Amino acid sequence: QSPNGVIMKLAAIFGFDMSKLNWSLGFTVAVAIFVPLVLLAIIGQDAYWLSVSFGVLFVGLGDPGGRLATRAAYATVFGVMGAAVIAWAIAVGSAGWMLVTLSTVVITLATGLVIRFGVRRFVTGSLLTAWFLIAISLPSGFGAAGITLNPWLQALAWLAGAAAWFVLSSLVSAVRRRPDRVPIVAELPTDTKGGALTKPVVVYAVLRTLAVSGAVAIAFGFQLPYADWMPLAAQVAMKPNAEQSRLAATQRVVGTVLGAAVAIVLLLTVDDKYVLAGAMVVFALVGGAFRTANYALYTTGIAATALIALDISDPTDVATEGLRILFTLIGVAIAIAVMALVGALAKRSASRGEDIEAETPST
């Protein structure tokens, strides 16, 4: 492949329109995550910070924008659902691989098929899936540091994060309310109009569920150290639905690998959990700012934030990072294999349709 061809592909993957950068969203997310970090550290309750921070981050990234009443309803519903997810994830996270895997099947499949009720709900469903995959790994991570997590208090911490996002973002929006300013939450395209669950949509949702659940079963069933990176990497790298473009799918894979690389470097070189928490704040800022500007950089920020969160309380060394790299690459490979399989099935289905049409006699 010529150098010009490579440059053009890189430009397509990482190129962005400056007008679509949303620094207000990024900085608001960062502030809403950083303030609880400081406050909880002061009172010695920083075990709740991850739940608070992801409550802020995911509620912020899924915020539909628009009127205050619409955003309030969204924050309430999504906040309650996220609280239920963290409570259940912590309860089953140390209960054996079968219950964890079954829970993953139910949540991943449900959030995949929710596209029937519109892309807006599908986006929030995908965020809930990622949150579940993070949360099921928290009991073992904190357990290694001698900390036992309370499911209900962690759920309350998530709700506090959701509320913090809504209050802060609403205040910022009120202060910036001018017709020539971009709103703090740039509404994502499409709406909540329902669509048919076609065969390709269902097939992809099932294959995606099997891939992520299989990775969870391997990680928890064989109790592999640091294999919790594998299902999360697979879920983040895999395009969320069969209709997403090839460019967006490539950007997800590239962003996941870059996010993992950054996370690994930090976990290898930094021992202070508060410094790592500060890095998470920065990556959350990047994710918020680039959400609608560049999918690869958005995914890089979110992947780095999530992967650091999985092991922020664990000591690290070169051997450990080698395992994390291995499981991350396996997770990405799973995602690529599933997307390739779905692409092959789609081509085969299209080819069979053409053959049938050709064989049908004209009337």
Coordinates of C-alpha atoms in Angstrom, one line a residue:
Q1 CA 0.0 0.0 0.0
S2 CA 1.4 3.4 -1.0
P3 CA 2.3 6.0 1.7
N4 CA -0.3 8.3 0.3
G5 CA -2.9 5.6 0.8
V6 CA -1.9 5.0 4.4
I7 CA -2.0 8.8 5.1
M8 CA -5.5 9.0 3.6
K9 CA -6.7 6.2 5.7
L10 CA -5.2 7.7 8.9
A11 CA -6.8 11.0 8.0
A12 CA -10.1 9.4 7.6
I13 CA -9.8 7.6 11.0
F14 CA -8.4 10.5 13.0
G15 CA -9.7 13.5 11.1
F16 CA -12.2 15.8 12.8
D17 CA -14.1 19.0 12.3
M18 CA -13.0 21.7 14.8
S19 CA -16.6 23.0 14.9
K20 CA -17.8 19.7 16.3
L21 CA -15.4 19.7 19.3
N22 CA -17.4 20.1 22.5
W23 CA -15.0 21.3 25.1
S24 CA -17.8 22.5 27.3
L25 CA -19.1 18.9 27.6
G26 CA -15.6 17.6 28.2
F27 CA -14.7 20.0 30.9
T28 CA -18.1 19.7 32.6
V29 CA -17.6 15.9 32.7
A30 CA -14.1 16.4 34.1
V31 CA -15.2 18.8 36.8
A32 CA -18.1 16.6 37.8
I33 CA -15.8 13.7 38.2
F34 CA -12.9 15.5 39.8
V35 CA -14.8 17.2 42.6
P36 CA -16.2 14.0 44.1
L37 CA -12.7 12.5 43.9
V38 CA -11.3 15.2 46.1
L39 CA -14.3 15.2 48.5
L40 CA -14.3 11.4 48.9
A41 CA -10.6 11.3 49.4
I42 CA -10.8 13.9 52.1
I43 CA -13.3 11.9 54.1
G44 CA -11.6 8.6 53.4
Q45 CA -14.4 7.1 51.3
D46 CA -12.8 7.0 47.9
A47 CA -14.0 3.4 47.4
Y48 CA -17.2 5.0 46.1
W49 CA -15.5 7.2 43.6
L50 CA -15.6 4.8 40.6
S51 CA -19.3 4.4 40.9
V52 CA -19.8 8.2 41.2
S53 CA -17.4 8.9 38.3
F54 CA -19.0 6.5 35.9
G55 CA -22.4 7.8 36.9
V56 CA -21.3 11.2 35.8
L57 CA -19.5 10.0 32.7
F58 CA -22.1 7.6 31.2
V59 CA -25.1 9.7 32.1
G60 CA -23.3 12.7 30.5
L61 CA -22.3 10.8 27.4
G62 CA -25.9 9.6 26.9
D63 CA -27.6 12.9 27.7
P64 CA -30.1 13.6 24.9
G65 CA -29.9 17.4 25.3
G66 CA -33.0 19.5 24.7
R67 CA -35.5 20.7 27.2
L68 CA -34.8 20.5 31.0
A69 CA -37.8 18.2 31.5
T70 CA -36.6 15.7 28.9
R71 CA -33.1 15.7 30.4
A72 CA -34.5 15.3 33.9
A73 CA -36.6 12.3 32.8
Y74 CA -33.6 10.7 31.1
A75 CA -31.2 11.3 34.1
T76 CA -33.8 9.7 36.4
V77 CA -34.5 6.6 34.3
F78 CA -30.9 6.0 33.3
G79 CA -29.7 6.7 36.8
V80 CA -32.0 4.1 38.3
M81 CA -31.1 1.5 35.7
G82 CA -27.4 2.1 36.2
A83 CA -27.8 1.8 40.0
A84 CA -29.6 -1.5 39.5
V85 CA -26.8 -2.7 37.2
I86 CA -24.0 -1.9 39.7
A87 CA -25.9 -3.4 42.6
W88 CA -26.5 -6.6 40.7
A89 CA -23.0 -6.7 39.3
I90 CA -21.3 -6.4 42.7
A91 CA -23.7 -9.0 44.1
V92 CA -22.9 -11.6 41.4
G93 CA -19.3 -10.5 40.7
S94 CA -18.0 -13.0 43.3
A95 CA -20.8 -15.5 43.1
G96 CA -19.3 -17.8 40.5
W97 CA -18.9 -17.7 36.8
M98 CA -22.2 -19.3 35.8
L99 CA -24.3 -16.5 37.3
V100 CA -22.0 -13.8 36.0
T101 CA -22.1 -15.3 32.5
L102 CA -25.9 -15.7 32.6
S103 CA -26.3 -12.1 33.7
T104 CA -24.0 -10.9 30.9
V105 CA -26.1 -12.8 28.4
V106 CA -29.4 -11.2 29.6
I107 CA -28.0 -7.7 29.8
T108 CA -26.0 -7.7 26.5
L109 CA -28.8 -9.3 24.5
A110 CA -31.5 -7.0 26.0
T111 CA -29.4 -3.8 25.3
G112 CA -28.7 -5.1 21.8
L113 CA -32.3 -5.6 20.9
V114 CA -33.5 -2.4 22.5
I115 CA -32.7 -0.7 19.1
R116 CA -36.3 -1.8 18.3
F117 CA -37.2 1.3 20.4
G118 CA -34.9 3.7 18.7
V119 CA -31.2 4.6 18.5
R120 CA -31.4 7.0 21.5
R121 CA -32.4 4.1 23.8
F122 CA -29.8 1.8 22.1
V123 CA -27.0 4.3 22.9
T124 CA -27.9 4.3 26.5
G125 CA -28.3 0.5 26.5
S126 CA -24.7 0.1 25.2
L127 CA -23.4 2.4 28.0
L128 CA -25.2 0.2 30.5
T129 CA -23.6 -2.9 29.0
A130 CA -20.1 -1.4 29.4
W131 CA -20.9 -0.3 32.9
F132 CA -22.0 -3.9 33.8
L133 CA -18.7 -5.3 32.4
I134 CA -16.7 -2.8 34.5
A135 CA -18.8 -3.4 37.6
I136 CA -18.5 -7.2 37.7
S137 CA -14.8 -6.9 38.0
L138 CA -14.8 -4.4 40.9
P139 CA -15.3 -6.9 43.7
S140 CA -12.1 -8.9 42.8
G141 CA -10.1 -5.7 42.2
F142 CA -11.1 -4.1 45.5
G143 CA -10.9 -7.4 47.2
A144 CA -7.2 -7.7 46.3
A145 CA -6.8 -4.4 48.3
G146 CA -8.7 -5.8 51.2
I147 CA -11.9 -3.7 50.5
T148 CA -15.4 -5.2 50.5
L149 CA -17.9 -3.4 48.4
N150 CA -21.5 -2.9 49.5
P151 CA -23.9 -3.2 46.5
W152 CA -26.5 -0.8 47.8
L153 CA -24.1 1.9 48.8
Q154 CA -22.3 1.6 45.4
A155 CA -25.7 2.0 43.7
L156 CA -26.3 5.1 45.8
A157 CA -22.9 6.4 44.7
W158 CA -23.9 5.9 41.1
L159 CA -27.1 7.8 41.6
A160 CA -25.2 10.6 43.2
G161 CA -23.0 10.8 40.1
A162 CA -26.1 10.9 37.8
A163 CA -27.6 13.7 39.9
A164 CA -24.3 15.6 40.0
W165 CA -24.1 15.5 36.2
F166 CA -27.7 16.7 35.8
V167 CA -27.3 19.6 38.2
L168 CA -23.9 20.8 37.0
S169 CA -24.7 20.5 33.3
S170 CA -28.0 22.3 33.8
L171 CA -26.2 25.1 35.6
V172 CA -23.6 25.4 32.9
S173 CA -26.3 25.4 30.2
A174 CA -28.2 28.1 32.0
V175 CA -25.1 30.3 32.3
R176 CA -24.2 29.8 28.6
R177 CA -27.7 30.2 27.3
R178 CA -27.1 32.3 24.2
P179 CA -28.5 31.7 20.7
D180 CA -25.0 31.8 19.1
R181 CA -23.5 29.2 21.4
V182 CA -23.5 25.4 20.9
P183 CA -25.4 23.7 23.7
I184 CA -23.3 21.9 26.3
V185 CA -24.9 18.6 25.2
A186 CA -24.9 18.3 21.5
E187 CA -27.8 16.0 20.7
L188 CA -26.8 12.8 19.1
P189 CA -28.3 12.1 15.6
T190 CA -31.6 10.2 15.2
D191 CA -34.4 9.9 17.8
T192 CA -36.5 7.4 19.6
K193 CA -38.6 6.2 16.7
G194 CA -38.9 2.4 16.7
G195 CA -37.8 0.1 14.0
A196 CA -38.3 -3.5 13.0
L197 CA -36.1 -6.2 14.4
T198 CA -34.9 -7.5 11.1
K199 CA -33.0 -10.8 10.8
P200 CA -29.6 -9.1 10.4
V201 CA -30.2 -7.0 13.5
V202 CA -31.2 -10.0 15.6
V203 CA -28.4 -12.2 14.3
Y204 CA -25.8 -9.5 15.1
A205 CA -27.3 -8.9 18.6
V206 CA -27.1 -12.7 19.3
L207 CA -23.5 -13.1 18.0
R208 CA -22.4 -10.0 19.9
T209 CA -24.0 -11.4 23.1
L210 CA -22.3 -14.8 22.6
A211 CA -18.9 -13.1 22.0
V212 CA -19.0 -10.9 25.1
S213 CA -20.6 -13.6 27.3
G214 CA -18.1 -16.1 26.1
A215 CA -15.2 -13.8 27.0
V216 CA -16.8 -13.3 30.5
A217 CA -17.2 -17.0 31.0
I218 CA -13.5 -17.6 30.1
A219 CA -12.3 -14.8 32.4
F220 CA -14.4 -15.8 35.4
G221 CA -14.6 -19.5 34.8
F222 CA -10.9 -20.1 34.6
Q223 CA -10.2 -17.2 37.1
L224 CA -7.6 -15.8 34.8
P225 CA -5.7 -12.9 36.2
Y226 CA -6.5 -9.6 34.5
A227 CA -8.7 -11.3 31.9
D228 CA -11.5 -8.9 32.8
W229 CA -9.9 -6.6 30.2
M230 CA -11.0 -9.2 27.5
P231 CA -14.8 -8.8 27.5
L232 CA -14.6 -5.1 28.0
A233 CA -12.2 -4.7 25.1
A234 CA -14.5 -6.9 22.9
Q235 CA -17.6 -4.9 23.8
V236 CA -15.9 -1.5 23.2
A237 CA -14.2 -2.6 20.0
M238 CA -17.3 -4.3 18.5
K239 CA -19.6 -2.0 16.5
P240 CA -22.8 -1.7 18.4
N241 CA -25.1 -2.6 15.6
A242 CA -25.0 -4.2 12.1
E243 CA -25.7 -1.0 10.3
Q244 CA -22.8 1.0 11.6
S245 CA -20.4 2.1 8.8
R246 CA -17.0 0.3 8.2
L247 CA -15.2 3.5 9.0
A248 CA -16.9 3.8 12.4
A249 CA -16.1 0.1 13.1
T250 CA -12.5 0.7 12.2
Q251 CA -12.4 3.7 14.5
R252 CA -13.8 1.7 17.4
V253 CA -11.1 -1.0 17.0
V254 CA -8.3 1.6 16.6
G255 CA -9.6 3.6 19.6
T256 CA -9.8 0.6 21.8
V257 CA -6.3 -0.5 21.0
L258 CA -4.9 3.1 21.6
G259 CA -6.9 3.4 24.8
A260 CA -5.6 0.1 26.1
A261 CA -2.0 1.1 25.1
V262 CA -2.3 4.4 27.1
A263 CA -3.8 2.6 30.1
I264 CA -1.1 0.0 30.1
V265 CA 1.7 2.6 30.0
L266 CA 0.1 4.5 32.9
L267 CA -0.5 1.4 35.0
L268 CA 3.1 0.3 34.4
T269 CA 4.7 3.6 35.3
V270 CA 2.3 5.1 37.9
D271 CA 1.8 3.6 41.4
D272 CA -0.3 6.3 43.0
K273 CA -4.0 5.6 42.6
Y274 CA -4.8 9.3 42.9
V275 CA -2.6 10.1 39.9
L276 CA -4.3 7.3 38.0
A277 CA -7.7 8.8 39.0
G278 CA -6.5 12.1 37.7
A279 CA -5.6 10.5 34.4
M280 CA -9.1 9.0 34.2
V281 CA -10.5 12.5 34.6
V282 CA -8.4 13.7 31.7
F283 CA -9.4 10.8 29.5
A284 CA -13.1 11.4 30.4
L285 CA -12.6 15.0 29.3
V286 CA -11.2 13.7 25.9
G287 CA -14.2 11.4 25.5
G288 CA -16.7 14.1 26.2
A289 CA -15.0 16.7 24.0
F290 CA -14.6 14.3 21.0
R291 CA -17.9 12.5 21.3
T292 CA -19.3 13.9 18.1
A293 CA -16.0 15.2 16.6
N294 CA -14.1 11.9 16.1
Y295 CA -15.2 8.4 16.9
A296 CA -11.7 7.0 17.3
L297 CA -10.5 9.6 19.8
Y298 CA -13.8 9.4 21.6
T299 CA -13.3 5.6 21.9
T300 CA -9.7 6.1 23.0
G301 CA -10.7 8.3 25.9
I302 CA -13.5 6.0 27.0
A303 CA -11.5 2.8 26.7
A304 CA -8.6 4.3 28.6
T305 CA -10.9 5.5 31.4
A306 CA -12.7 2.1 31.7
L307 CA -9.6 0.0 31.5
I308 CA -7.7 2.0 34.1
A309 CA -10.8 1.8 36.4
L310 CA -10.6 -2.0 36.3
D311 CA -7.2 -2.1 37.9
I312 CA -6.7 1.2 39.6
S313 CA -6.4 -0.5 43.0
D314 CA -4.0 -3.3 41.8
P315 CA -0.2 -3.3 42.0
T316 CA 1.4 -3.7 38.6
D317 CA 4.6 -5.0 37.0
V318 CA 5.8 -5.9 33.5
A319 CA 4.4 -9.4 33.7
T320 CA 1.0 -8.1 34.7
E321 CA 1.0 -5.6 31.8
G322 CA 1.9 -8.4 29.5
L323 CA -1.2 -10.3 30.5
R324 CA -3.3 -7.2 30.1
I325 CA -2.0 -6.6 26.6
L326 CA -2.7 -10.3 25.7
F327 CA -6.3 -10.2 27.0
T328 CA -7.0 -6.9 25.4
L329 CA -5.8 -8.1 22.0
I330 CA -7.8 -11.3 22.4
G331 CA -10.9 -9.1 23.1
V332 CA -10.3 -7.0 20.1
A333 CA -9.7 -10.1 18.0
I334 CA -13.1 -11.5 19.1
A335 CA -14.7 -8.2 18.1
I336 CA -13.1 -8.3 14.6
A337 CA -14.0 -11.9 14.1
V338 CA -17.7 -11.3 15.0
M339 CA -17.9 -8.3 12.7
A340 CA -16.2 -10.2 9.9
L341 CA -18.6 -13.1 10.3
V342 CA -21.6 -10.8 10.2
G343 CA -20.2 -9.1 7.1
A344 CA -19.8 -12.5 5.4
L345 CA -23.4 -13.6 6.4
A346 CA -24.7 -10.3 5.0
K347 CA -22.9 -10.8 1.7
R348 CA -24.1 -14.4 1.5
S349 CA -27.7 -13.3 2.1
A350 CA -27.5 -10.6 -0.5
S351 CA -26.0 -13.0 -3.0
R352 CA -28.7 -15.6 -2.4
G353 CA -31.3 -12.8 -2.9
E354 CA -29.8 -11.9 -6.2
D355 CA -29.7 -15.6 -7.3
I356 CA -33.4 -16.0 -6.4
E357 CA -34.3 -12.9 -8.3
A358 CA -32.4 -14.1 -11.3
E359 CA -34.1 -17.5 -11.3
T360 CA -37.6 -16.0 -11.0
P361 CA -39.3 -16.0 -14.4
S362 CA -40.6 -12.7 -15.6
T363 CA -44.3 -12.4 -16.0

